XYZ file of C-alpha atoms in Angstrom:
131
model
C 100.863 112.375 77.460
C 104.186 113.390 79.668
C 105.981 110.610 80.645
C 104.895 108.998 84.138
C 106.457 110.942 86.888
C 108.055 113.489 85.052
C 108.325 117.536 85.431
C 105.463 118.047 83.324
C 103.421 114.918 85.011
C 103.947 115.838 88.321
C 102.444 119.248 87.793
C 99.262 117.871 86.048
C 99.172 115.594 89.161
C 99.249 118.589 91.440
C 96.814 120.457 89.611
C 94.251 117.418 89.172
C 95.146 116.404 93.452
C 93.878 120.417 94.421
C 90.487 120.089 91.947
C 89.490 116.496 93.730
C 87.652 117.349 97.009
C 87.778 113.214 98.046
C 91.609 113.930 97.953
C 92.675 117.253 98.649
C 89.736 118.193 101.108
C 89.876 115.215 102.878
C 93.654 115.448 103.890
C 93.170 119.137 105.138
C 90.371 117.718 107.381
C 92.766 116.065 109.306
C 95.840 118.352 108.485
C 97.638 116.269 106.266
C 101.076 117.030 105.530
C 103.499 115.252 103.526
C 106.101 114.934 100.779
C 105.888 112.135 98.555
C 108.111 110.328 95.941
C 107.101 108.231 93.150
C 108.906 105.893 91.557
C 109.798 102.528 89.831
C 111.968 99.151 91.761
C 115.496 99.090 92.123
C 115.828 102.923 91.829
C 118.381 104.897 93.862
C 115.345 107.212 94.346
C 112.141 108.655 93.599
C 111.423 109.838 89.835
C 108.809 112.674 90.967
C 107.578 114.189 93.767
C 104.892 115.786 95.236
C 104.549 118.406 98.628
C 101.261 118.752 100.500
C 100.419 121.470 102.952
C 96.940 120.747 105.022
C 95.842 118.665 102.425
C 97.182 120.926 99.207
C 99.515 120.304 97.008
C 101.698 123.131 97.027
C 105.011 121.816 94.908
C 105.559 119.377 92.156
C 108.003 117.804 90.310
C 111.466 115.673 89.679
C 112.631 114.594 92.519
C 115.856 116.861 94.154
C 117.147 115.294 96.880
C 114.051 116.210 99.346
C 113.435 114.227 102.350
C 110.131 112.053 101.847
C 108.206 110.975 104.254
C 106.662 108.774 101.791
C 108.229 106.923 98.809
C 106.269 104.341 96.709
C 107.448 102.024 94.251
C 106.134 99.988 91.412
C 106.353 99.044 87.679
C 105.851 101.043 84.860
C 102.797 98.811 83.908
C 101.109 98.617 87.698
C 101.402 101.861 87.802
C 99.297 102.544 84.668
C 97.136 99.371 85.852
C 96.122 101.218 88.696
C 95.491 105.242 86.944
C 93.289 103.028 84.743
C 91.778 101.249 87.174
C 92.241 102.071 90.177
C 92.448 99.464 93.458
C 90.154 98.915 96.593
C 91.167 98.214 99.808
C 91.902 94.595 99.233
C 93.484 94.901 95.932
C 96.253 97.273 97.181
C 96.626 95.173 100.461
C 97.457 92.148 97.941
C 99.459 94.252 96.104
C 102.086 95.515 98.994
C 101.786 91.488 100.643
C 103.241 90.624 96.826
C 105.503 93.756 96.973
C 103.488 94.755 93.343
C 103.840 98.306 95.439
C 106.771 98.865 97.573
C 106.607 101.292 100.500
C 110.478 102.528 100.422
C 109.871 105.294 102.918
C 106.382 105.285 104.982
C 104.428 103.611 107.323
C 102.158 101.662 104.692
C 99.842 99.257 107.598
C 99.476 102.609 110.225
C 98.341 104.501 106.797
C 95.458 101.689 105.934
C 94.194 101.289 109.565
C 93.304 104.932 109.375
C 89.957 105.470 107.029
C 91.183 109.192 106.703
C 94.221 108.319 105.400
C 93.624 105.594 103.128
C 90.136 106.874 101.304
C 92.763 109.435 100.029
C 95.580 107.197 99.546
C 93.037 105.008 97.304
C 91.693 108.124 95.490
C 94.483 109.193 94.304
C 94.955 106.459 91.967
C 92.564 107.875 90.060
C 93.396 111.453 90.230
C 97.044 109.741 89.025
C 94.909 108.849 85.956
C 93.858 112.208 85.319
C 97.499 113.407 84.809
């Protein structure tokens, strides 16, 4: 297995986010577009990131100074908690109240109160787990 969030993860990720309809065709419903970094705590910034275009991903990879309009944090080990098994609603609301995920860049509460957005958000967990 690549190492979480690497060149080689990241494009697994991308390939596994376009082949999950609950993800991918979801976010083009509503014209999703975004670039988002992953990464660990007390980072300068993110490890690996991903581009989506209407719901696609369309880039992947180590992170190169792009602007994000999202950029999550958390450990190592949550972060394989959660591609393992991923969280519900509640769990990941408990988890940014105890900062288990950090929201560096992105509007984490506007994100949840919208059931289009956060079905995905949850999903991709899962399609993280696939990677």
């Amino acid at each position: 297995m690549a190492e979480l969030f690497s060149e080689e993860w990241m494009q697994s990720f991308k390939e596994h986010w376009n082949s999950e309809p609950e993800l991918s065709d979801a976010l083009a419903q509503i014209n999703f577009n975004s670039v988002i970094g992953y990464g660990f705590p007390g980072e300068d910034k993110p490890r690996g990131v991903i581009t989506i275009e209407n719901g696609k991903a369309t880039a992947a990879g180590a992170y190169n100074g792009e602007t994000m309009n999202w950029d999550l944090r958390a450990t190592e080990e949550q972060w394989t908690k959660w591609m393992s098994k991923p969280p519900g609603m509640m769990g990941l609301g408990a988890a940014f109240t105890t900062g288990k995920i950090k929201f560096v860049v992105g509007d984490y509460k506007g994100m949840l109160k919208d059931p289009r957005m956060a079905g995905p958000f949850i999903k991709s967990f899962s399609v993280m787990g696939r990677a």
